[in-house]
PDB file of C-alpha atoms in Angstrom:
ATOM      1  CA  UNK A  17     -18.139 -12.237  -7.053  1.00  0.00           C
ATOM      2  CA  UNK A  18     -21.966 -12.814  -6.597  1.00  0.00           C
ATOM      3  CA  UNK A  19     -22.517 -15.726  -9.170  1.00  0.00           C
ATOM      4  CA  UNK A  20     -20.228 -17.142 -12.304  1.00  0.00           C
ATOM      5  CA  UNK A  21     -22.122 -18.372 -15.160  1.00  0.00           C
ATOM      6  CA  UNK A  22     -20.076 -17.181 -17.910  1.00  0.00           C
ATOM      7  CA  UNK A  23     -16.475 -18.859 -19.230  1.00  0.00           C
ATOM      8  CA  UNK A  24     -12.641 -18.331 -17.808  1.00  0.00           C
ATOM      9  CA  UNK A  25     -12.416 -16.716 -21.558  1.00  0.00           C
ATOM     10  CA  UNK A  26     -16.075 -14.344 -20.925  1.00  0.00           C
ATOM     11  CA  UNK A  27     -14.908 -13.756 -17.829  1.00  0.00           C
ATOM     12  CA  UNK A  28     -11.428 -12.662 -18.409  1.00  0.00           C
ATOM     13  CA  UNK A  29     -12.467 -10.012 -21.573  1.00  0.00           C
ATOM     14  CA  UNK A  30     -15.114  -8.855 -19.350  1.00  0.00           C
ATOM     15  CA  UNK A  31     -12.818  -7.692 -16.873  1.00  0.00           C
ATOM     16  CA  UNK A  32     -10.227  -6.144 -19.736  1.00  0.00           C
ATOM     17  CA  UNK A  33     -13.749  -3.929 -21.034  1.00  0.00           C
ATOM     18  CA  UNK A  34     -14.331  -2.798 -17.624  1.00  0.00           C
ATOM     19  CA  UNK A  35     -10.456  -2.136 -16.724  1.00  0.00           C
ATOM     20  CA  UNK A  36     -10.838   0.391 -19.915  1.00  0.00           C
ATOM     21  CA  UNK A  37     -14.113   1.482 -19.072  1.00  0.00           C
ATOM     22  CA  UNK A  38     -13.025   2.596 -15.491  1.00  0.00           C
ATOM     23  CA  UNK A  39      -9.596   3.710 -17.004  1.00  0.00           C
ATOM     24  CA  UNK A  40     -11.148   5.997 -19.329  1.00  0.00           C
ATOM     25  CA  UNK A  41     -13.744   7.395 -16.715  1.00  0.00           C
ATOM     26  CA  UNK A  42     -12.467   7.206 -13.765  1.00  0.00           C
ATOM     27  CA  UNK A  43     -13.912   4.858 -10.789  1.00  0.00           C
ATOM     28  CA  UNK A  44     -16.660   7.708  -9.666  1.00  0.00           C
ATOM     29  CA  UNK A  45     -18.230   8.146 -12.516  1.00  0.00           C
ATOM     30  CA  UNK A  46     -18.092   4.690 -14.138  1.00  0.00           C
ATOM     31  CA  UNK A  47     -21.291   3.554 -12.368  1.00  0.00           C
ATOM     32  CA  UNK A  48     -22.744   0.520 -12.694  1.00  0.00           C
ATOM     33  CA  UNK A  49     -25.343   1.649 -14.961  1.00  0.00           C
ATOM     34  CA  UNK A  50     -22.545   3.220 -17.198  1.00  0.00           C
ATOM     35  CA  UNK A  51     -20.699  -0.133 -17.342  1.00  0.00           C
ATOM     36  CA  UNK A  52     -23.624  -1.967 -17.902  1.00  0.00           C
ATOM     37  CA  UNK A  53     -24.509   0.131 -21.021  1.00  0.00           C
ATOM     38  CA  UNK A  54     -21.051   0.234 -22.315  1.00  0.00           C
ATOM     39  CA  UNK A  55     -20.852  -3.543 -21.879  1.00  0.00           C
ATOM     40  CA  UNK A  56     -24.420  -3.934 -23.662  1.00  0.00           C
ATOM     41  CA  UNK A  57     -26.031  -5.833 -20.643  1.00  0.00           C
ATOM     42  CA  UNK A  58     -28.460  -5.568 -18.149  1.00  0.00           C
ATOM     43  CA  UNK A  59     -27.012  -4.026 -14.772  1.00  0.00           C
ATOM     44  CA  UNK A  60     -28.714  -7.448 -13.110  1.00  0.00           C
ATOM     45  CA  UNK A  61     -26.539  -9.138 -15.249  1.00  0.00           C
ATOM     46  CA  UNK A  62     -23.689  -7.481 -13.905  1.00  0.00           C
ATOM     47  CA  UNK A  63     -24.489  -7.551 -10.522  1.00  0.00           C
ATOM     48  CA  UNK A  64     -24.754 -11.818 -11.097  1.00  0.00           C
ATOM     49  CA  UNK A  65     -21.329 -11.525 -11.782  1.00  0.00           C
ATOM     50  CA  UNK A  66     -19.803  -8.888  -9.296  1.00  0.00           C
ATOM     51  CA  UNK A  67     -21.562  -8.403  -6.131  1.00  0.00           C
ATOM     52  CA  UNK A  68     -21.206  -4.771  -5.982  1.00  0.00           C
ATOM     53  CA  UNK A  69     -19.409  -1.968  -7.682  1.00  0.00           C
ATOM     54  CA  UNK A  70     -16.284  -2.173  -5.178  1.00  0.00           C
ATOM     55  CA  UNK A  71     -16.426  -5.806  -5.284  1.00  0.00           C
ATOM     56  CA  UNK A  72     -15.806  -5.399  -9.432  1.00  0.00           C
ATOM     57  CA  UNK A  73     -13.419  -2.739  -9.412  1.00  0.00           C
ATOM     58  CA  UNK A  74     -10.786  -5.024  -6.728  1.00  0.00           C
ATOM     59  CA  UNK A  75     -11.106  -7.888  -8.853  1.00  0.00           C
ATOM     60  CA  UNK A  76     -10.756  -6.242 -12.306  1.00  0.00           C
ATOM     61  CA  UNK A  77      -8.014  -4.063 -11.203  1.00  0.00           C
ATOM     62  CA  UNK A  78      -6.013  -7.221  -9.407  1.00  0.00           C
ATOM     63  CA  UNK A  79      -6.606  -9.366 -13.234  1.00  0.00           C
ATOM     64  CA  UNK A  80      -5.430  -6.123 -14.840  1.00  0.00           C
ATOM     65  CA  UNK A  81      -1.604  -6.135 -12.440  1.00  0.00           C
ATOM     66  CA  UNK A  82      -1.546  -9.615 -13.483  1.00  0.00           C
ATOM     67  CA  UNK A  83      -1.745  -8.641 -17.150  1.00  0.00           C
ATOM     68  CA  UNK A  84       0.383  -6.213 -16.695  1.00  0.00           C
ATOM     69  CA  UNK A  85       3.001  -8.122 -14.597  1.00  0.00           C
ATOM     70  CA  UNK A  86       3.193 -10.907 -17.201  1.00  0.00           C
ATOM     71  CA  UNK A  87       3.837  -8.644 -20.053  1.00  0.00           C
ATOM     72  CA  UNK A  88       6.625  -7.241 -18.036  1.00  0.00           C
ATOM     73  CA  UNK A  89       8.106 -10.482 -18.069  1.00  0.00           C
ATOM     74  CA  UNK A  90       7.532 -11.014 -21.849  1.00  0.00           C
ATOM     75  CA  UNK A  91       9.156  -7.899 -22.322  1.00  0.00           C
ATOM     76  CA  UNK A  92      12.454  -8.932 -19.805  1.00  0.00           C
ATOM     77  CA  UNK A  93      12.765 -12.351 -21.570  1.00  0.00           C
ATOM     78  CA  UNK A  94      12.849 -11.213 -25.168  1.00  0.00           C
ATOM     79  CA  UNK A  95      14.809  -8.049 -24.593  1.00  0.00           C
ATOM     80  CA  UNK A  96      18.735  -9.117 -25.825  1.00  0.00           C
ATOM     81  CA  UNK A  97      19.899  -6.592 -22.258  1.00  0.00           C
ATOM     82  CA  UNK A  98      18.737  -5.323 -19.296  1.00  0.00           C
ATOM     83  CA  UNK A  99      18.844  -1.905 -20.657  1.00  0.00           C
ATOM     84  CA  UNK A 100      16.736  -2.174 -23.655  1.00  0.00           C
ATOM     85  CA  UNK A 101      14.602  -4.517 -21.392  1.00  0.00           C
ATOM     86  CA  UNK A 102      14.255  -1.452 -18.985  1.00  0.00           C
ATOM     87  CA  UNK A 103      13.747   1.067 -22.158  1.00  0.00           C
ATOM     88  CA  UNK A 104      10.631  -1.212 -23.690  1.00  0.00           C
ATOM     89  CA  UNK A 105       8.826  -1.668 -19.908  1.00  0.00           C
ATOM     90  CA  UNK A 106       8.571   1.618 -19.035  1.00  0.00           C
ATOM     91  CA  UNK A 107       7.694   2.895 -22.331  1.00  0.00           C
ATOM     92  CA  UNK A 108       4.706  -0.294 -22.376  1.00  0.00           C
ATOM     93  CA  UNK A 109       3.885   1.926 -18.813  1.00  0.00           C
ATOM     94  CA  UNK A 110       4.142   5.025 -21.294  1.00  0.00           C
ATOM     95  CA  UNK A 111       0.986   3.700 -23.186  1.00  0.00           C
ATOM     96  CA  UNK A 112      -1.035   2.668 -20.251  1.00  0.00           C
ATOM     97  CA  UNK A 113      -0.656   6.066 -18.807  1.00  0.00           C
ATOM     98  CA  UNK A 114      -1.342   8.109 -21.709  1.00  0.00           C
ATOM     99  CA  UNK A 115      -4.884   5.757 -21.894  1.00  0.00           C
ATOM    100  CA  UNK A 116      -5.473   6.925 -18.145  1.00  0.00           C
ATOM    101  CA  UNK A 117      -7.949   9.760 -16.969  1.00  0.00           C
ATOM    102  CA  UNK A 118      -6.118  11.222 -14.212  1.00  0.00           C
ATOM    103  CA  UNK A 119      -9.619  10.979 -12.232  1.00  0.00           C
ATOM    104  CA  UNK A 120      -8.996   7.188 -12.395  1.00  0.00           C
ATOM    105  CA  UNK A 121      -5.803   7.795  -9.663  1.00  0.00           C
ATOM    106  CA  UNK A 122      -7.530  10.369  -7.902  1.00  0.00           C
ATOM    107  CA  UNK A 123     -10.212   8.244  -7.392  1.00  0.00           C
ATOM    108  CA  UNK A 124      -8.287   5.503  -5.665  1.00  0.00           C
ATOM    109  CA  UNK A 125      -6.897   7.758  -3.979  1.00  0.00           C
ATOM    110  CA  UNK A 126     -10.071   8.995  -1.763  1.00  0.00           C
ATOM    111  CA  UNK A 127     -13.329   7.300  -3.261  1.00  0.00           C
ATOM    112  CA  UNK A 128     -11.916   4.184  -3.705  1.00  0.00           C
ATOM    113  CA  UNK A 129      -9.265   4.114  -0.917  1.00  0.00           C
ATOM    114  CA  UNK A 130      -9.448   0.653   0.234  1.00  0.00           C
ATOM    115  CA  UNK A 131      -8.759  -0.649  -2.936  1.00  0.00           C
ATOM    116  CA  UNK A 132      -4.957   1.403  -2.585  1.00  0.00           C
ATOM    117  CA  UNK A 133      -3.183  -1.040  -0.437  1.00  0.00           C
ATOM    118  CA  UNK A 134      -3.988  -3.563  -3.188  1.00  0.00           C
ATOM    119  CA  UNK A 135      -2.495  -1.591  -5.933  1.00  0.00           C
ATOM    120  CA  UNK A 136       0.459  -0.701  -3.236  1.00  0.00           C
ATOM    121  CA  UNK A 137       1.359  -4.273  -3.387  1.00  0.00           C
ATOM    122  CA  UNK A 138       1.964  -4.471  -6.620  1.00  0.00           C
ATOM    123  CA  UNK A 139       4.164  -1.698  -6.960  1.00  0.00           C
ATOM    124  CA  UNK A 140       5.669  -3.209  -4.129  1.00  0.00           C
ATOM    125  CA  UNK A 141       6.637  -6.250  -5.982  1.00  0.00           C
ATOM    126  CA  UNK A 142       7.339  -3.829  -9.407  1.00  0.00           C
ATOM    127  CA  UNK A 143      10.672  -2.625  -6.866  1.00  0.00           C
ATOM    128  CA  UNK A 144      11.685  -6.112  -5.840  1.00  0.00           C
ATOM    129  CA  UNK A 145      11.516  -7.552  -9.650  1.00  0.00           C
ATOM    130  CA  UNK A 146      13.688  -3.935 -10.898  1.00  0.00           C
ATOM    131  CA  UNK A 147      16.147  -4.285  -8.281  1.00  0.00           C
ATOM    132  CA  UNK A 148      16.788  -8.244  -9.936  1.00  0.00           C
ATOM    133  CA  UNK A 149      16.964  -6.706 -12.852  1.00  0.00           C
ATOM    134  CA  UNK A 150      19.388  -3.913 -11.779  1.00  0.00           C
ATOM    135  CA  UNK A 151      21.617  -6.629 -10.359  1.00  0.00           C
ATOM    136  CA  UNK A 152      21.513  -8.248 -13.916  1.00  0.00           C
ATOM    137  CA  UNK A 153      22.032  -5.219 -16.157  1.00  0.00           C
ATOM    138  CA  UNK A 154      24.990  -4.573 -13.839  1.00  0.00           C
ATOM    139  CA  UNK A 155      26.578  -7.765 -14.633  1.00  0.00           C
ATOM    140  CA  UNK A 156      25.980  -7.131 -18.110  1.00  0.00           C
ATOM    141  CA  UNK A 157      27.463  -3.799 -17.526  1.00  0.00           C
ATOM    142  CA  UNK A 158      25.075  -1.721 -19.029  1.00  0.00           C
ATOM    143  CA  UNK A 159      24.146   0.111 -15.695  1.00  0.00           C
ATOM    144  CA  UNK A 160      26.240   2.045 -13.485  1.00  0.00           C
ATOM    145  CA  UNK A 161      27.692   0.404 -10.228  1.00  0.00           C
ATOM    146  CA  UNK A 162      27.999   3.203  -8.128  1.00  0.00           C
ATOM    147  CA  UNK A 163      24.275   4.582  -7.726  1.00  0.00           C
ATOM    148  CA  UNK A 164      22.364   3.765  -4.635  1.00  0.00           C
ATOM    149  CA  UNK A 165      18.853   2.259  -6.604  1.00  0.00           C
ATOM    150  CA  UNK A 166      17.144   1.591  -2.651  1.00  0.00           C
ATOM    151  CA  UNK A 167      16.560   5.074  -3.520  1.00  0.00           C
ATOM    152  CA  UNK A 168      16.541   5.909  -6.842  1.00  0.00           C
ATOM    153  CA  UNK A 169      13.619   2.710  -7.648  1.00  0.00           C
ATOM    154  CA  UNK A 170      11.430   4.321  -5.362  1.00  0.00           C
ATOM    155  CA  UNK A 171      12.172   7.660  -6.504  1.00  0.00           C
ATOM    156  CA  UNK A 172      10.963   6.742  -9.838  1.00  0.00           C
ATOM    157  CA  UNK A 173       8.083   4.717  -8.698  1.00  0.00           C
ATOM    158  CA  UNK A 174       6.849   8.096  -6.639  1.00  0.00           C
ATOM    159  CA  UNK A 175       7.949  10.548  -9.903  1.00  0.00           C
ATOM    160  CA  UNK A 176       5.626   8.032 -11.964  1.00  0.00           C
ATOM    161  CA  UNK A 177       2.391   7.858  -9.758  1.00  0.00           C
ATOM    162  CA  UNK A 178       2.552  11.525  -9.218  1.00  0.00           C
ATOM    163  CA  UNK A 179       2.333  12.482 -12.989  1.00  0.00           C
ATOM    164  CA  UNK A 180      -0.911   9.902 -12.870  1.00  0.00           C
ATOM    165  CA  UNK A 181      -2.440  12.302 -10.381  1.00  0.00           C
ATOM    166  CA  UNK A 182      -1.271  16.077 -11.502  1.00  0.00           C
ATOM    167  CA  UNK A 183      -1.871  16.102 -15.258  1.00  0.00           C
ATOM    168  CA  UNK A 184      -4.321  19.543 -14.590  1.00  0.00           C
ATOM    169  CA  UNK A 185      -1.824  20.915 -12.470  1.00  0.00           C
ATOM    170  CA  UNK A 186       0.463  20.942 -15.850  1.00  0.00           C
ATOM    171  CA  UNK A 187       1.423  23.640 -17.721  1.00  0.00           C
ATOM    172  CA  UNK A 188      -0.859  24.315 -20.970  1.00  0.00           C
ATOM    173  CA  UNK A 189       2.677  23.697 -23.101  1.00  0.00           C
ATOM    174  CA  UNK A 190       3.986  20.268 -21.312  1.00  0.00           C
ATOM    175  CA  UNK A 191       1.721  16.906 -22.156  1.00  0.00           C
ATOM    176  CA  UNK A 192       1.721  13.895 -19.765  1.00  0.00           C
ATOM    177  CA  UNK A 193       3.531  11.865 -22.638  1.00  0.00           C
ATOM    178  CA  UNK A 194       5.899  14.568 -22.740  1.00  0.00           C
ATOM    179  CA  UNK A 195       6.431  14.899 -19.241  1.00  0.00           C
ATOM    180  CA  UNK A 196       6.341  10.558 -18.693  1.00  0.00           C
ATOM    181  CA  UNK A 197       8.876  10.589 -21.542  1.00  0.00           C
ATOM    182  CA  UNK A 198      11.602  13.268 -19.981  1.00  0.00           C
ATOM    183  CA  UNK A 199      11.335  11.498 -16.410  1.00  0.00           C
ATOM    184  CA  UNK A 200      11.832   7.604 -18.192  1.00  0.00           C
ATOM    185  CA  UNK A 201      14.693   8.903 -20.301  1.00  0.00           C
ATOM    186  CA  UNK A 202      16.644  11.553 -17.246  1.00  0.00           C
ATOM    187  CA  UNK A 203      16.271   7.963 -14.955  1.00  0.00           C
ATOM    188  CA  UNK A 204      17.727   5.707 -17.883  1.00  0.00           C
ATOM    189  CA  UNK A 205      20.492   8.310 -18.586  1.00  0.00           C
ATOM    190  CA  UNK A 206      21.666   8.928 -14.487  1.00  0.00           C
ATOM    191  CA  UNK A 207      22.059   4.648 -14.368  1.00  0.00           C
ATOM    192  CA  UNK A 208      23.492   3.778 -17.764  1.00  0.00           C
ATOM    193  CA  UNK A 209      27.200   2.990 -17.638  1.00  0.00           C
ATOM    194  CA  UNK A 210      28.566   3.882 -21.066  1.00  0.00           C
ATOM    195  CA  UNK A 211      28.285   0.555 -22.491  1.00  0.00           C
ATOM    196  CA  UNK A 212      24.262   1.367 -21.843  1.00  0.00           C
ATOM    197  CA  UNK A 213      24.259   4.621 -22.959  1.00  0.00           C
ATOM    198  CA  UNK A 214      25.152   3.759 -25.812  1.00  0.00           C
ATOM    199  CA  UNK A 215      22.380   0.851 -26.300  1.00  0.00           C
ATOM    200  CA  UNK A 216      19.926   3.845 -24.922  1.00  0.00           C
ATOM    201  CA  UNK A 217      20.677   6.247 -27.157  1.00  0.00           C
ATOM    202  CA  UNK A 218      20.145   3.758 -30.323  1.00  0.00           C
ATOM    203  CA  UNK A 219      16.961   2.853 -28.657  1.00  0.00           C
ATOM    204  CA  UNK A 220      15.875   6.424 -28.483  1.00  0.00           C
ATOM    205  CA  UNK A 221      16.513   7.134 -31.494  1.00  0.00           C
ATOM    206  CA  UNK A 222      14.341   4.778 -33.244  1.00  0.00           C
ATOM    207  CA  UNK A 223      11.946   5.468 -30.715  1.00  0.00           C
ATOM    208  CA  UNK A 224      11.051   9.133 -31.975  1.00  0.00           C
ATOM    209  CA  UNK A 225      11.731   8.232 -35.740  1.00  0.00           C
ATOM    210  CA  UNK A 226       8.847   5.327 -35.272  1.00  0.00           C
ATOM    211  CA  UNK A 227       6.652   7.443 -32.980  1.00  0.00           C
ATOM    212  CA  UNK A 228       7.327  10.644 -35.794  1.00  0.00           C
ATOM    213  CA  UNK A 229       7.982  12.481 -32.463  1.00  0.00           C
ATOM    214  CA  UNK A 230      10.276  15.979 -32.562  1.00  0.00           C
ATOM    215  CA  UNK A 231      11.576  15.181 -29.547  1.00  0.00           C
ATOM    216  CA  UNK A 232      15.203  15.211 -29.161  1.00  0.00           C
ATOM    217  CA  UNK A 233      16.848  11.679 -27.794  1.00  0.00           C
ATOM    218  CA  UNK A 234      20.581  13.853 -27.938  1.00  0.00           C
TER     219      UNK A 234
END
């Protein structure tokens, strides 16, 4: 950051409009003089804040994990079981990708490709908090016991970040929601014991009646 004349509170929702900004655009095209105008401010008053464009994009994207990561939490401490705890988190992931240009991805990907061991990290630490939460829902009996989740986690974690990247290469009839929805449910289905299937299915359910979806939970 170049300079910080602005409040923890400025600061902090200036980052969340520029997190949607480059979500929306992508990191490419979101230049500085985009951001600037969206943000209705000078681009000298943006570069007093962030000392270049890279320079903004690490530190909005690293207070966006932390968003992210604490909302997680909220979402494992209210849930009643690991199960429905599972079910609500990846469908919160469901929103934020649906939000997402797949440029955005792409982006960090080449462009942007320092920035990726960042974001890496994080996912990183996304495995190591679902496998404590594996261990949990086991106890509670709601996942299966005999499934080797080393794998499947990161199996999941690649299945995810690859529908980030591929929307185009999509065919016309299959939307990203669509195709986020079928992976979330076929991974909660192949680790729910029947105790959790159960709990799944009931979530499901009132999923698509809330969402007024025609998808089928059955």
């Amino acid at each position: 950051m170049a300079t910080n004349n602005i409040s923890s509170e400025q600061h902090a929702r200036l980052k969340k409009d520029i997190f949607d900004i480059l979500l929306k655009n992508g990191m490419k095209k979101a230049t500085m003089d985009m951001v600037a105008s969206k943000l209705a401010m000078s681009k000298r008053t943006l570069y007093e804040i962030f000392e270049n464009k890279e320079d903004m994009i690490k530190e909005v994207i690293d207070y966006s994990h932390r968003l992210h990561h604490n909302e997680c939490i909220r979402i494992f401490q209210e849930a009643p079981n690991m199960m429905e705890a599972f079910y609500n988190m990846l469908h919160y992931q469901q929103e934020f990708m649906k939000k997402a240009n797949p440029c955005f991805f792409r982006d960090m990907d080449s462009k942007y490709s320092k920035i990726r061991p960042a974001y890496d990290g994080h996912n990183d630490r996304w495995e190591s908090d679902m496998r404590s939460v594996i261990d949990i829902g086991k106890e509670q009996e709601v996942f299966r016991k005999d499934i080797n989740y080393t794998v499947l986690l990161p199996m999941l974690r690649i299945q995810m970040e690859s529908l980030k990247r591929m929307e185009e290469f999509m065919p016309s009839y299959i939307t990203l929601p669509e195709a986020i929805d079928t992976v979330i449910m076929s991974f909660l289905r192949s680790i729910a014991s029947p105790k959790g299937m159960e709990i799944l299915e009931a979530k499901a359910k009132n999923y698509y009646a809330d969402n007024n979806t025609e998808s089928n939970p059955e």
